[in-house]
Each structure stands twice: as C-alpha cells, then as structure tokens.
Amino acid sequence: MERDDLIVNDSYSLNATHDAEHGKAIRKKIYFVTILLTVITTVEVLLGIYIKQGTDLWPFVKWSFIVMTLVKAAYIVGVFMHLKDERKSLRYVILIPYLIFVLYLIFIGITESNAINDIWQSYGE
Amino acid sequence: MAGEASKAIDKTVLWGGGRSPFSVSYGKMMMWFFLVSDALTFTGLLVAYGFARHATTGAWPIGEEVFHSMPFLSGHFPLLYVALMTFILIISSVTMVLAVEAGHRLDDKGVIKWLGLTIVGGFFFLGSQAWEWSHFIHGTPGYIIAADQGKYYLTEEIPHGMTAADVEGFGLVANFGEDTEVEYSGQKAIDIYNTRVNHVSGANLTENEYGPPQYGGFFFFITGFHGFHVFSGVLINIIVFIGVLKGVYRRRGHYEMVEKTGLYWHFVDLVWVFVFTFFYLI
C-alpha cells in the first residue's frame, strides 16, 4: 500500500506550511477565540451561581447555557480543529450524523423521561 | 491551516485507490471518523444522564449545591473549582493549537514549547479531577437513617475507627418538612445515632449522600470516561513530544502527527464543554 505520509510536493494537506506573517494572523485568531471561550465560561459560571434553579428566570438561563455551549463548541471545532478550513464535503460527513441522530435521540430521550416522570408523580414511585 | 484543502493534489501522494477523498490524508480522515464515533458515545452518555435527570425532577441534586469546595480553602465556592478545571482544559487546548501552528511553520522549538505546555496542562487537569473525585467520594459527615426511618444529618464527622461518643460536640439535625429543623446533641444524639440502619457519607457505587444512586453512577462514569480520554490524550501527546524531540517529524518534512493528536486533544476539550454544561450547570 502506498504511504500517505510521504511528501512529494507542496500541494497536499500534509504539507500545508505557511510563513511567519501568515502565522501571525492565525495566532491572532487563536487568541481571539481563547478570550471568547474564557468570557463565555465566566458568564456561564456567574449565571450558574447567581440564578437559582426553579426561579422565573431559570428557563431562560438554561437555554442560554445551551446556546453558549453550542457557540463554544462551534469555535473549538471550527477554529481549533480547523474544520472550517476543510472541504465542504468533509464538513458535512462529520456534522450531518449529529443533525440527524443526536437531535432525534435527545427528543425521544427527553419525551420518554418526561412521560415516566408524569407516571411517578401520579402513582408514586 | 487556511486553504489547505482547496488545492489540487499531486498524483504521487494519493491514496492507494488513486484518489484522496476530501483532500485530506488517510490518517487525518481516520482520526475524524474515530472522533465522530467517540462523540456519539459521549452523546449517548449525556442523553442517558438527561433521561434520568428529567425522570426524577426534584430528587435530583443540583450541581452548584454538590460542587462548592476549593482545595486548601474552607467556605462556599459554588462551581468555581469546576470552572477552574474548564479553564485549564481550554488553555491546554490553546497551547495545542499553537503547537499545530508552529508545526505548519516547521518551527521545532515552537512545537516543543507549546506541546510541552499542553502536556503540563493535561497533568494539571488530571490532578484536578483526582481531587474532585476524592472530594466527591469522601463527602461531608453525611446523614443516617435511624430505626424510626427518620433522616438525621450529622453535624460532625466521625473519623475512621472512632464512635459517635468519641467525637466532641457530636450532634444530629433532623429535617421535618421545609422549615422545621430539630437539633439533637449530647447523649440524645449518640443514642439516636446508635439506632441507625444506615449511615451514608460521601459516595460509592451503590449509594451517595447527594441524591439518587444513579447520580453517583453518572458522575463516576461520565467524568471517569472523560478523564480516561484525557489520560490517553496526555500519553499520546508525550509520545508525539518524544518524536518531536528526536526529530522524527522534521525528517518526515511535516508535522501532521501533531495536528492529528491535536484533533484528539481538542475533542477532549470539546467533550468537557458539554459535560460542564449538562452535568454541572443545568
């Protein structure tokens, strides 16, 4: 079998080198994402400490946690793992399974467990 | 890096079949496929957690009430320690991506510096998790179930090998409903303590003081499975680090191995982002 780690020219993803100037721009982006992730985490912790579960505000806080988590995940996958720089086809191969299966799994899991909760509430444990 | 997948590929580096799917190397694509399946495993675990959480509303413990301690400090610091762990993992993810960037410039020294810092960050996270586990397992003085089926919380911890009578200021607090707390102290407390059917303190695989038994199970399995990923990630990073020191990748002409182990390391960080939200915050 042909080895894929041999470098023959400059055109393959294996040999994606860049010069110092280009590196500077990439590092700038990395530092931006670092600050963003830190800020989002700090906001999450502060909301978690100051807004108690069960209060009127809690449902909004809960959904904002989910949105903030997805934003963080998008930056980690897109920038740190460079998925944004891969081909569109590879991006879809990696992301579409989650859109199909995970959303369904979450939907069915939460629906079922809410039904079980109702039964326990009505008939005791 | 940017634009790396948009160029045409020379025929001499194509896969055995004469093509190079998605314009990435074989190793990198297989790493992505592994991560896709691994992410589905973690999804399954977190959805199972959500299932148990929604089925037992009310009885389920709340993250900030369980995790509120800091090493070397007494007092109430809800979620701060977990936030610190999250921060450590994010920073080690950043040093990893800087190592990958240095690799793209074929900068040996940069790769060694940043990959070395990533390994240090990994060890810091593992140490934090060890502390978190030991604190969770050890817990507080806990509570007893007395012969009358009442639940009494201990005010003082009974050290191993001692009885309640040996502990100075030993007392019990019983909760009757929301607002009525009855405190017992002295001989009365010791007498009630001696009628106990069960004393729950901290957590083990069958019971825990925080909530339903499944709560401890989920804690151990989800954070443990993630911690094992961190552990293997640190090992892989060390192996690649040795390779960098020995000049293996410089001779090979590219640092894609750093990029592949980087993918795994970022994935570990990504999983923790979700565990942090769904296990500790919500």
XYZ file of C-alpha atoms in Angstrom:
407
model
C 0.000 0.000 0.000
C 1.149 3.463 -0.815
C 2.276 5.501 2.159
C 0.323 8.665 2.732
C 2.913 10.314 4.904
C 5.424 10.854 2.116
C 5.732 14.392 0.889
C 6.391 14.953 -2.749
C 5.215 18.468 -3.389
C 3.632 21.422 -1.665
C 0.057 20.905 -2.709
C -1.288 18.328 -0.281
C -2.886 18.949 3.100
C 0.036 17.171 4.753
C 2.395 19.831 3.553
C 0.331 22.864 4.421
C 3.121 25.102 5.585
C 2.825 28.829 5.993
C 5.262 31.671 6.536
C 5.791 33.748 9.663
C 3.486 36.526 8.516
C 0.608 34.166 7.826
C 1.305 32.500 11.187
C 0.873 35.824 12.913
C -2.640 36.237 11.500
C -3.543 32.686 12.563
C -2.234 33.276 16.080
C -4.282 36.458 16.310
C -7.391 34.435 15.530
C -6.389 31.822 18.124
C -6.014 34.469 20.828
C -9.380 35.947 19.883
C -11.064 32.549 20.295
C -9.235 31.997 23.609
C -10.630 35.226 25.028
C -14.088 34.432 23.694
C -14.135 30.948 25.265
C -12.914 32.344 28.587
C -15.524 35.090 28.622
C -18.357 32.680 27.777
C -17.248 30.266 30.515
C -17.072 33.101 33.048
C -20.573 34.284 32.115
C -21.875 30.718 32.438
C -20.384 30.288 35.902
C -21.703 33.648 37.125
C -25.203 32.884 35.842
C -24.995 29.425 37.439
C -24.024 30.919 40.804
C -26.466 33.824 40.937
C -29.586 32.471 39.260
C -31.070 29.560 41.154
C -32.859 26.662 39.532
C -36.604 26.904 39.829
C -36.812 30.692 39.701
C -38.732 32.528 36.983
C -35.528 33.422 35.152
C -34.184 29.881 35.190
C -35.715 28.626 31.893
C -34.051 31.500 30.009
C -30.747 30.871 31.770
C -30.967 27.183 30.961
C -31.499 27.825 27.272
C -28.780 30.469 27.245
C -26.410 27.815 28.696
C -27.255 25.528 25.804
C -26.770 28.283 23.228
C -23.454 29.379 24.786
C -22.247 25.777 24.851
C -23.045 25.382 21.160
C -21.202 28.633 20.376
C -18.154 27.382 22.290
C -18.335 24.031 20.531
C -18.592 25.722 17.131
C -15.446 27.755 17.774
C -13.486 24.767 19.092
C -14.439 22.561 16.151
C -14.282 25.289 13.515
C -11.101 27.114 14.517
C -9.085 24.848 16.827
C -9.832 21.675 14.871
C -9.760 23.575 11.540
C -12.980 22.010 10.324
C -13.860 25.370 8.763
C -10.830 25.035 6.503
C -11.651 21.528 5.291
C -13.652 20.738 2.207
C -17.393 21.225 2.390
C -17.991 17.501 1.766
C -15.840 16.503 4.762
C -17.593 19.069 6.946
C -20.967 17.598 6.100
C -19.821 13.995 6.533
C -18.752 14.896 10.059
C -21.637 17.159 11.089
C -24.747 15.669 9.472
C -24.828 12.483 11.632
C -25.369 14.721 14.654
C -28.107 16.737 12.993
C -29.986 13.550 12.194
C -29.333 11.117 15.033
C -28.449 13.240 18.029
C -31.374 15.629 17.721
C -33.699 12.642 17.438
C -32.041 10.869 20.381
C -32.394 13.972 22.567
C -36.012 14.427 21.509
C -37.028 10.841 22.191
C -34.992 10.595 25.419
C -36.463 13.721 26.975
C -40.011 12.920 25.815
C -39.859 9.421 27.285
C -38.354 10.520 30.576
C -40.948 13.280 30.988
C -43.636 10.632 30.496
C -42.006 8.449 33.158
C -41.810 11.450 35.453
C -45.548 12.061 34.995
C -46.309 8.458 35.891
C -44.168 8.619 39.022
C -45.804 11.877 40.011
C -49.294 10.394 39.598
C -48.830 6.918 41.021
C -45.856 7.237 43.383
C -42.501 5.537 42.997
C -4.490 25.557 8.040
C -6.360 28.059 5.955
C -6.957 26.998 2.425
C -5.019 23.783 2.792
C -7.817 21.671 1.350
C -8.580 23.806 -1.660
C -5.580 22.982 -3.860
C -5.195 20.193 -6.384
C -3.309 17.099 -5.269
C -0.277 15.656 -6.908
C -0.910 12.090 -8.079
C 2.117 10.733 -6.247
C 0.607 11.330 -2.807
C -2.882 9.991 -3.484
C -4.317 7.045 -1.588
C -3.946 3.507 -2.907
C -7.147 3.809 -4.931
C -5.810 6.708 -6.961
C -7.881 9.300 -5.148
C -7.675 11.209 -1.916
C -11.174 11.617 -0.523
C -11.929 15.080 0.859
C -8.365 16.090 0.021
C -7.081 15.037 3.418
C -4.534 12.389 4.312
C -5.653 8.918 5.307
C -4.536 9.316 8.915
C -6.307 12.607 9.429
C -9.572 11.346 7.993
C -9.491 8.227 10.163
C -8.885 10.426 13.205
C -12.005 12.401 12.252
C -14.024 9.211 11.818
C -12.868 7.965 15.202
C -13.851 11.279 16.782
C -17.305 11.152 15.150
C -17.982 7.752 16.723
C -16.459 8.731 20.055
C -18.611 11.847 20.153
C -21.671 9.667 19.608
C -20.637 7.572 22.629
C -20.462 10.677 24.807
C -23.762 11.844 23.345
C -25.314 8.572 24.440
C -23.960 9.020 27.961
C -25.167 12.601 28.265
C -28.611 11.792 26.841
C -28.872 8.912 29.335
C -27.992 11.422 32.046
C -30.675 13.797 30.767
C -33.139 10.908 30.772
C -32.503 10.140 34.441
C -32.489 13.853 35.296
C -35.881 14.531 33.719
C -37.470 11.362 35.056
C -36.660 12.251 38.672
C -37.186 16.019 38.893
C -36.948 17.253 42.442
C -34.947 14.354 43.814
C -32.032 15.095 41.524
C -29.151 17.064 43.061
C -28.171 20.464 41.656
C -24.559 20.890 40.533
C -23.803 24.074 42.428
C -25.042 22.525 45.679
C -22.840 19.452 45.332
C -19.664 21.010 43.964
C -18.821 24.046 46.076
C -15.413 23.379 47.582
C -11.909 24.514 46.760
C -8.657 22.815 47.766
C -6.907 24.398 50.778
C -9.859 26.731 51.373
C -12.908 26.301 53.532
C -16.084 28.100 52.633
C -18.656 28.110 49.910
C -17.421 28.449 46.320
C -20.163 27.066 44.080
C -18.893 25.790 40.727
C -15.617 27.706 40.928
C -13.423 24.619 41.046
C -15.145 23.109 38.005
C -14.778 26.458 36.237
C -11.072 26.348 37.022
C -10.820 22.837 35.542
C -12.655 24.047 32.430
C -10.252 26.955 32.144
C -7.215 24.672 32.477
C -8.519 22.465 29.690
C -9.322 25.419 27.417
C -5.828 26.848 27.917
C -4.189 23.497 27.188
C -6.318 23.348 24.041
C -4.975 26.754 23.057
C -1.359 25.710 23.601
C -2.089 22.635 21.460
C -3.418 24.707 18.573
C -0.336 26.934 18.886
C 1.832 23.794 18.645
C -0.016 22.833 15.451
C 0.520 26.338 14.085
C 4.242 26.171 14.920
C 4.348 22.806 13.151
C 2.996 24.407 9.999
C 5.934 26.810 10.088
C 8.268 23.799 10.652
C 9.355 25.558 13.840
C 10.774 22.773 16.046
C 11.326 24.958 19.068
C 7.775 26.335 18.935
C 6.289 22.844 18.734
C 8.398 21.654 21.673
C 7.431 24.654 23.794
C 3.696 24.569 23.112
C 3.303 20.794 23.081
C 5.243 20.637 26.355
C 2.878 23.177 27.912
C -0.089 21.180 26.618
C 1.194 18.090 28.436
C 1.654 20.117 31.626
C -1.938 21.402 31.274
C -3.150 17.828 30.799
C -1.461 16.741 34.023
C -2.967 19.715 35.858
C -6.432 18.704 34.666
C -5.902 15.070 35.676
C -4.739 16.179 39.119
C -7.783 18.440 39.482
C -10.060 15.600 38.559
C -8.370 13.312 41.079
C -9.048 15.911 43.779
C -12.647 16.307 42.608
C -13.206 12.552 42.742
C -11.627 12.161 46.154
C -13.711 15.059 47.477
C -16.895 13.613 45.962
C -16.188 10.145 47.390
C -15.224 11.421 50.832
C -18.085 13.925 51.033
C -19.439 15.545 54.182
C -20.263 13.921 57.567
C -23.404 12.721 55.787
C -26.663 11.506 57.257
C -28.100 8.447 58.967
C -31.368 6.633 58.566
C -32.480 5.833 62.119
C -34.675 2.957 63.286
C -37.749 5.204 63.039
C -36.941 5.704 59.331
C -36.131 9.357 60.077
C -33.293 11.089 58.276
C -30.763 12.817 60.533
C -27.815 14.881 59.321
C -24.571 14.680 61.292
C -23.048 17.943 62.465
C -19.560 16.498 62.972
C -17.588 13.922 61.091
C -16.834 10.666 62.851
C -13.232 9.781 61.979
C -12.438 6.262 60.889
C -12.118 3.868 63.820
C -13.987 6.122 66.278
C -17.563 6.103 67.533
C -20.017 8.968 67.972
C -19.232 9.142 71.716
C -15.586 9.949 70.958
C -16.469 12.995 68.879
C -16.632 16.280 70.725
C -19.766 18.314 70.011
C -21.443 15.480 68.156
C -24.973 16.342 67.118
C -27.763 15.428 64.745
C -30.162 17.609 62.788
C -33.473 16.226 61.643
C -35.470 17.798 58.869
C -39.229 17.714 59.217
C -40.678 19.393 56.165
C -39.307 22.608 54.754
C -38.781 24.858 57.753
C -38.763 22.757 60.883
C -35.310 21.672 61.906
C -34.798 19.854 65.169
C -31.322 19.623 66.636
C -30.147 16.911 68.975
C -26.898 16.986 70.894
C -25.075 15.166 73.661
C -26.230 11.736 74.810
C -29.563 12.009 72.954
C -27.774 12.398 69.624
C -25.484 9.472 70.368
C -28.474 7.294 71.273
C -30.246 8.102 68.017
C -27.027 7.562 66.108
C -26.672 4.108 67.651
C -30.103 3.059 66.343
C -29.077 3.813 62.751
C -29.877 1.351 59.992
C -27.608 3.078 57.539
C -25.013 5.823 57.529
C -24.488 7.483 54.150
C -21.435 9.697 53.802
C -19.836 10.695 50.514
C -20.385 8.451 47.538
C -19.713 4.929 46.354
C -21.089 2.754 43.591
C -24.294 1.815 45.421
C -25.288 4.963 47.293
C -24.344 8.596 47.806
C -25.346 11.412 50.099
C -26.149 13.815 47.257
C -29.165 12.187 45.644
C -30.340 9.044 43.844
C -27.752 6.270 43.411
C -27.724 6.862 39.644
C -26.320 10.335 40.295
C -23.092 8.873 41.655
C -23.037 6.326 38.846
C -23.357 9.013 36.191
C -20.732 11.162 37.881
C -18.226 8.323 38.034
C -18.908 7.081 34.529
C -19.138 10.349 32.600
C -16.288 12.223 34.285
C -14.318 8.985 34.559
C -14.710 8.173 30.867
C -13.730 11.725 30.010
C -10.809 11.608 32.442
C -9.621 8.403 30.793
C -9.711 10.203 27.445
C -7.604 12.996 28.942
C -5.188 10.425 30.331
C -4.759 8.676 26.975
C -4.515 12.093 25.286
C -1.630 13.020 27.592
C 0.076 9.705 26.777
C -0.308 10.268 23.019
C 0.956 13.838 23.412
C 4.017 12.555 25.287
C 4.749 10.001 22.550
C 4.478 12.687 19.868
C 6.563 15.037 22.040
C 9.351 12.453 22.153
C 9.040 12.141 18.366
C 9.430 15.906 18.019
C 12.487 15.900 20.308
C 14.085 13.129 18.253
C 13.407 14.993 15.017
C 11.156 12.296 13.506
C 8.720 14.794 12.009
C 11.419 17.181 10.828
C 12.941 14.350 8.804
C 9.481 13.419 7.538
C 9.056 17.000 6.340
C 5.733 17.733 8.020
C 4.192 17.897 11.471
C 0.869 16.329 10.648
C 1.236 13.945 13.574
C 0.999 16.961 15.886
C -2.128 18.007 14.008
C -3.734 14.576 14.421
C -3.004 14.301 18.123
C -4.181 17.913 18.311
C -7.542 16.882 16.857
C -7.900 14.310 19.623
C -6.875 16.785 22.299
C -9.358 19.429 21.102
C -12.044 16.781 21.062
C -11.360 16.048 24.730
C -11.799 19.760 25.452
C -14.979 19.811 23.385
C -16.477 16.936 25.388
C -15.651 18.719 28.640
C -17.504 21.821 27.405
C -20.647 19.701 27.105
C -20.082 17.804 30.363
C -19.582 21.128 32.152
C -22.895 22.460 30.879
C -25.071 19.406 31.206
C -23.625 17.780 34.302
C -22.632 20.779 36.415
C -24.677 23.767 35.249
C -28.099 22.510 34.240
